[in-house]
mmCIF file of C-alpha atoms in Angstrom:
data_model
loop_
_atom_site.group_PDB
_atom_site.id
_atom_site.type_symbol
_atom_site.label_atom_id
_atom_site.label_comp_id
_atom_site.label_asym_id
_atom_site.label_seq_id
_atom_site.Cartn_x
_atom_site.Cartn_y
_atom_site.Cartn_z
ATOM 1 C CA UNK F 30 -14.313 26.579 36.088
ATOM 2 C CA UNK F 31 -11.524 28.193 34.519
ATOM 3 C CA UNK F 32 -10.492 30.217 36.995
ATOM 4 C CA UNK F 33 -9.957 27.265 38.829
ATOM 5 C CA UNK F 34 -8.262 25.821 36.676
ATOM 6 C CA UNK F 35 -5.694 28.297 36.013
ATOM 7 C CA UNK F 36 -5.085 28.818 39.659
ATOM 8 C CA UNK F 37 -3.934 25.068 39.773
ATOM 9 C CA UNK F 38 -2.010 25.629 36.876
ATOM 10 C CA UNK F 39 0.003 28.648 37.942
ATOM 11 C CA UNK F 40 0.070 26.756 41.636
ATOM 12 C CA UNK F 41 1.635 23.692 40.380
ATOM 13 C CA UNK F 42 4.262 25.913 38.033
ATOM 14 C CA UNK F 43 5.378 28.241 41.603
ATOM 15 C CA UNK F 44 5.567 24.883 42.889
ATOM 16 C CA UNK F 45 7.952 23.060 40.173
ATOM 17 C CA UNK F 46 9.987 25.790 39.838
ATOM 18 C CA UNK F 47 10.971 25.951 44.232
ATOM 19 C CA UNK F 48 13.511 22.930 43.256
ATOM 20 C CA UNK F 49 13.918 20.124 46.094
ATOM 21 C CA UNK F 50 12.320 21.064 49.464
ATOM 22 C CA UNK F 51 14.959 20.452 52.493
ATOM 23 C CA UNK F 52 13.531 18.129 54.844
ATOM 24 C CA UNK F 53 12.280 19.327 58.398
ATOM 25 C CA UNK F 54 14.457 20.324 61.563
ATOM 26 C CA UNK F 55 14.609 19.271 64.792
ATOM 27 C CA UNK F 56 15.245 21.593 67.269
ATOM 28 C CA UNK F 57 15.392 19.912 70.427
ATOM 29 C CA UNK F 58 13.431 20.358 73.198
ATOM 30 C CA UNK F 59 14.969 21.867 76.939
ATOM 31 C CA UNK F 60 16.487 19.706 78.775
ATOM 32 C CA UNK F 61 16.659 19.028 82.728
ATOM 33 C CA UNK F 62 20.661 18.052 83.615
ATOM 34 C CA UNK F 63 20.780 15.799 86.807
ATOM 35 C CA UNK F 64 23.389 17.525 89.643
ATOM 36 C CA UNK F 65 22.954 14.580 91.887
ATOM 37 C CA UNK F 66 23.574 11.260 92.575
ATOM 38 C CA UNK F 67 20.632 10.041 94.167
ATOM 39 C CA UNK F 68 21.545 7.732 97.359
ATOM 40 C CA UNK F 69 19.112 4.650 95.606
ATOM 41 C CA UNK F 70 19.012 4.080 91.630
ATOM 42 C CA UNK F 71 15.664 5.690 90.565
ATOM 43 C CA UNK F 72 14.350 6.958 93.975
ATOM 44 C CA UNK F 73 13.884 10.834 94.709
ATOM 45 C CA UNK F 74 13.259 11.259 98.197
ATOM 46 C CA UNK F 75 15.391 14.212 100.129
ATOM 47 C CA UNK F 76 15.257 17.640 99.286
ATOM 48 C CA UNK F 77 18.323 17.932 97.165
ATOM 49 C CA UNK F 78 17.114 14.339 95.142
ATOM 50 C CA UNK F 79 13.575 16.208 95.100
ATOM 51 C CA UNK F 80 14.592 19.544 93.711
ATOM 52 C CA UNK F 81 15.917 17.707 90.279
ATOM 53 C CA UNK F 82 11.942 17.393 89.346
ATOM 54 C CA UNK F 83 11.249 21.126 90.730
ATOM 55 C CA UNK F 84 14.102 23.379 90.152
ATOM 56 C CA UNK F 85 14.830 22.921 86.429
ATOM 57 C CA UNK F 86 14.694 24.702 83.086
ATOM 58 C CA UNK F 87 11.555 22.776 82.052
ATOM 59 C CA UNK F 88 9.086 22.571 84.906
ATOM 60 C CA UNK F 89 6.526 25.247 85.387
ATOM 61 C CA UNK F 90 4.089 26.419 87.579
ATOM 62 C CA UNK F 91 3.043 26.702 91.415
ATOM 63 C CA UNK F 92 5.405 23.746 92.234
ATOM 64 C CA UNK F 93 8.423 24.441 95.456
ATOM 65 C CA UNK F 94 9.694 21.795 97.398
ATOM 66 C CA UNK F 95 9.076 22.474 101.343
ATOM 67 C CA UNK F 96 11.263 21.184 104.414
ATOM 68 C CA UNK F 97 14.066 19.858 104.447
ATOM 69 C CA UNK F 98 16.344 16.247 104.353
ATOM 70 C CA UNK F 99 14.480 13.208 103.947
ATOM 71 C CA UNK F 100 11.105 15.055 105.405
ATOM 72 C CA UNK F 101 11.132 17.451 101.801
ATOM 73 C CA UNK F 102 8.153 17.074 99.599
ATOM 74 C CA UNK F 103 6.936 18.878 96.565
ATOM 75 C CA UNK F 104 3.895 20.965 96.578
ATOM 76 C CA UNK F 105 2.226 21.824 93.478
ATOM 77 C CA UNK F 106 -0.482 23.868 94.172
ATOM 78 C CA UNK F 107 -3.285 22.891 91.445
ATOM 79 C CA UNK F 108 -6.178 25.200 89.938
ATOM 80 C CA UNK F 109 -7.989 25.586 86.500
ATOM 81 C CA UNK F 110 -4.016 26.161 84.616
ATOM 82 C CA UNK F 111 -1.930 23.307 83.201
ATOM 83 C CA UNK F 112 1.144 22.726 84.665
ATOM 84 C CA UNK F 113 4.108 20.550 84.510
ATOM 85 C CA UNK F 114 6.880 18.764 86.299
ATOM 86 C CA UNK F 115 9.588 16.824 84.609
ATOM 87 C CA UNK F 116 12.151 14.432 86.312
ATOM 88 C CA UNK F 117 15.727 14.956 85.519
ATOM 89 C CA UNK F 118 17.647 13.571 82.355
ATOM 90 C CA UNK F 119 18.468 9.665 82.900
ATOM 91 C CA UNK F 120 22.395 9.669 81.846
ATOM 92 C CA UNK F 121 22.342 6.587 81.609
ATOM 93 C CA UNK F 122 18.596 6.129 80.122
ATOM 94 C CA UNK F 123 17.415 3.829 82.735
ATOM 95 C CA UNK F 124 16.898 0.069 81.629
ATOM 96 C CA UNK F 125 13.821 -2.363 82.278
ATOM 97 C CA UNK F 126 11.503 0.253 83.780
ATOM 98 C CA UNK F 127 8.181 -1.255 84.609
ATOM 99 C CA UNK F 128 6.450 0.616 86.731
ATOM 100 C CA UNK F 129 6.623 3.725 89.425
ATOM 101 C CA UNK F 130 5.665 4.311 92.830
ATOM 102 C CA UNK F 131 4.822 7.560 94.318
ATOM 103 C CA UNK F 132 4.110 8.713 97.788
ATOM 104 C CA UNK F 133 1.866 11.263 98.352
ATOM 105 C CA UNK F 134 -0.982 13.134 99.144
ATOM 106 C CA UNK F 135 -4.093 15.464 98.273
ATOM 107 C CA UNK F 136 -6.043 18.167 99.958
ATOM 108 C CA UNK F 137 -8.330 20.161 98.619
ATOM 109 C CA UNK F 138 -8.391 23.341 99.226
ATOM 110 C CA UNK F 139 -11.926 24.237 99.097
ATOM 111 C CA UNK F 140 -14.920 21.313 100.094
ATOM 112 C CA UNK F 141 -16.280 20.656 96.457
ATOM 113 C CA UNK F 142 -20.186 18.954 96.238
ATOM 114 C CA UNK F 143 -20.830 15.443 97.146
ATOM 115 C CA UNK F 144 -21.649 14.486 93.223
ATOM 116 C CA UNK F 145 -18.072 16.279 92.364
ATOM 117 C CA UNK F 146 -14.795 14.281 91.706
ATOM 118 C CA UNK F 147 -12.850 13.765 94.784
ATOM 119 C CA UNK F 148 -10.282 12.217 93.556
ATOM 120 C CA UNK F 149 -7.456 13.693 90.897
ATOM 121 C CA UNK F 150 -5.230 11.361 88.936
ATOM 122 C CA UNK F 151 -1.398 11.085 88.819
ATOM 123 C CA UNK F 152 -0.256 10.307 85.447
ATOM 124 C CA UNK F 153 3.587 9.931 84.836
ATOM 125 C CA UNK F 154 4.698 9.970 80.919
ATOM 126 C CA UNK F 155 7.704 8.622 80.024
ATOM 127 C CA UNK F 156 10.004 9.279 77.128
ATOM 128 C CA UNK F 157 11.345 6.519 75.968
ATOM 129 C CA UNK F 158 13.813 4.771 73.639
ATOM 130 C CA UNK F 159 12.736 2.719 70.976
ATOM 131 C CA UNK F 160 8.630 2.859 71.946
ATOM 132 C CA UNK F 161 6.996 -0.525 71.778
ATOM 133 C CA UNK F 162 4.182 1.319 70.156
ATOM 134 C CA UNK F 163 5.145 3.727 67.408
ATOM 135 C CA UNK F 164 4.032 7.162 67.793
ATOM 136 C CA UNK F 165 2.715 6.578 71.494
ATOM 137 C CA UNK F 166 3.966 7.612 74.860
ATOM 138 C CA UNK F 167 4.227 5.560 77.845
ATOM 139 C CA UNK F 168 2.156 6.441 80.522
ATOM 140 C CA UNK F 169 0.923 5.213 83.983
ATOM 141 C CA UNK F 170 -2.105 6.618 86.030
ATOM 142 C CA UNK F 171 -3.723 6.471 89.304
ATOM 143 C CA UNK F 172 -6.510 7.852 91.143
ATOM 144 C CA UNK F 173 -5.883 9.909 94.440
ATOM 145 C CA UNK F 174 -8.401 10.289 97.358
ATOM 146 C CA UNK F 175 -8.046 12.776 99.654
ATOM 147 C CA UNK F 176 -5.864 12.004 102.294
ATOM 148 C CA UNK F 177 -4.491 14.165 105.194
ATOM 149 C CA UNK F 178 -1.144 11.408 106.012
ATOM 150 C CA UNK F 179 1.146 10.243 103.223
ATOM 151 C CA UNK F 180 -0.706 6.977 100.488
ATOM 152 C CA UNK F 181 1.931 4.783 99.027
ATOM 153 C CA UNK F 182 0.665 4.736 95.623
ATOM 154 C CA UNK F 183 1.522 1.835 92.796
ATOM 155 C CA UNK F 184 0.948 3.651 89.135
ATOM 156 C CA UNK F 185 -1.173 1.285 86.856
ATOM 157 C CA UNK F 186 0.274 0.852 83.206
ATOM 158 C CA UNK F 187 -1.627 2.673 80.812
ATOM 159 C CA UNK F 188 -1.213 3.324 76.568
ATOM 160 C CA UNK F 189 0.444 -0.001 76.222
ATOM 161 C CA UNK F 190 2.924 1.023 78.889
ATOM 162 C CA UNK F 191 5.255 -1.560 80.406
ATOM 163 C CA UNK F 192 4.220 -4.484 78.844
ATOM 164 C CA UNK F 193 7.604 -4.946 78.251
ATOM 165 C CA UNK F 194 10.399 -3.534 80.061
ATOM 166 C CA UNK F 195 10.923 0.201 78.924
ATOM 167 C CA UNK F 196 14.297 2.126 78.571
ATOM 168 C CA UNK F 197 13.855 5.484 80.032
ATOM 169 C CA UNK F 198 15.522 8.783 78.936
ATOM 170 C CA UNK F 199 12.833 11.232 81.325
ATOM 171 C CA UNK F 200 9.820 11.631 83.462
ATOM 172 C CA UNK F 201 7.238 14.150 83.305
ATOM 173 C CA UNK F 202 4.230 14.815 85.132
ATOM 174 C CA UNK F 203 1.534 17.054 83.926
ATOM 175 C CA UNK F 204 -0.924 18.821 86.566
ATOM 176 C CA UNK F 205 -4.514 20.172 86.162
ATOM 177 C CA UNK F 206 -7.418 20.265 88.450
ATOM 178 C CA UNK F 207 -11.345 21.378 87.908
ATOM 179 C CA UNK F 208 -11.269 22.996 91.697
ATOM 180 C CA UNK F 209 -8.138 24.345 93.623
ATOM 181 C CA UNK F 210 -6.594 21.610 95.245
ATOM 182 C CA UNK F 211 -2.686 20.668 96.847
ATOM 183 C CA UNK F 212 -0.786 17.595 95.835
ATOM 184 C CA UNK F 213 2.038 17.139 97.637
ATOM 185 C CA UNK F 214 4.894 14.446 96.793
ATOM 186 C CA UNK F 215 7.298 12.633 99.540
ATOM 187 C CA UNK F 216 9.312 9.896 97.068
ATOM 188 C CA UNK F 217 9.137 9.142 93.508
ATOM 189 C CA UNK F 218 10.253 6.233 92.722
ATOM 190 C CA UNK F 219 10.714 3.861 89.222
ATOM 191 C CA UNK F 220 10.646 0.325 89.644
ATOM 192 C CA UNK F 221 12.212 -2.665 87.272
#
């Protein structure tokens, strides 16, 4: 017992004699710079509006955007990795945000059993200013079936998202599937 106790002893001495601790730093995560003006507030649907979620410092994986003008789409093509795509930095942060629609669609790219999950979810987390919810994020989710033609998709509110009107610095979507799969995106949109 004391062996223990001199242990604490000698601990709590080293420990006295450090002087004041500085408090933590912050280094600050990448960021992803918007270079367009999109031709509606808070709609990405051409290739050049589309490539602000794809072609930036902070988004990784198996994600391209494919064709061209208003018929571009992002691909991400899913397997057993985690991936992410993150929107572009709202300068201004974008006010009253209370919900987001996507259009899309999923294929997968092997048949997976009958008793398997056919569908994969969307989620969309949003970094916020001044949370409603201390140390949460804001988040919205929906279920995809597989669908050859585009789904208009309405995102549900989920972690106490949107119950009141959020004020929006970014977007970021993160990707995983339990089978190899495509989602594709046509237009992401946030809605007030």
């Amino acid at each position: 017992m004391s062996r223990y106790l001199l242990a604490f002893v000698i601990v709590t001495a080293a420990a006295t004699g450090c002087g004041d601790v500085p408090g933590p730093v912050v280094i600050p995560g990448p960021t992803a710079p918007s270079r367009v003006t999109t031709d509606q507030p808070l709609v990405w649907d051409s290739r050049e509006e589309l490539l602000e979620w794809v072609a930036n410092g902070v988004t990784r994986g198996p994600i391209t955007v494919e064709g061209d003008g208003a018929a571009a789409f992002i691909r991400v093509k899913l397997d057993l990795h985690d991936y992410v795509m993150r929107g572009p930095d709202l300068g201004p942060p974008a006010e009253g945000v209370r919900g987001a629609r996507l259009r899309a669609r999923l294929g997968h790219d092997r048949p997976r059993a009958p008793q398997a999950a056919q569908t994969e979810d969307f989620h969309l987390y949003f970094e916020v200013i001044n949370p409603h919810v201390p140390n949460t994020q804001s988040s919205m989710r929906i279920g995809v079936p597989p669908s050859e033609g585009w789904v208009d998709l309405e995102l549900e509110p989920a972690l106490y998202c949107c119950l009141q009107p959020l004020t929006v610095k970014y977007v970021y979507v993160p990707f995983r599937s339990t089978s190899p799969a495509t989602r594709e995106i046509d237009r992401i949109e946030l809605t007030k």
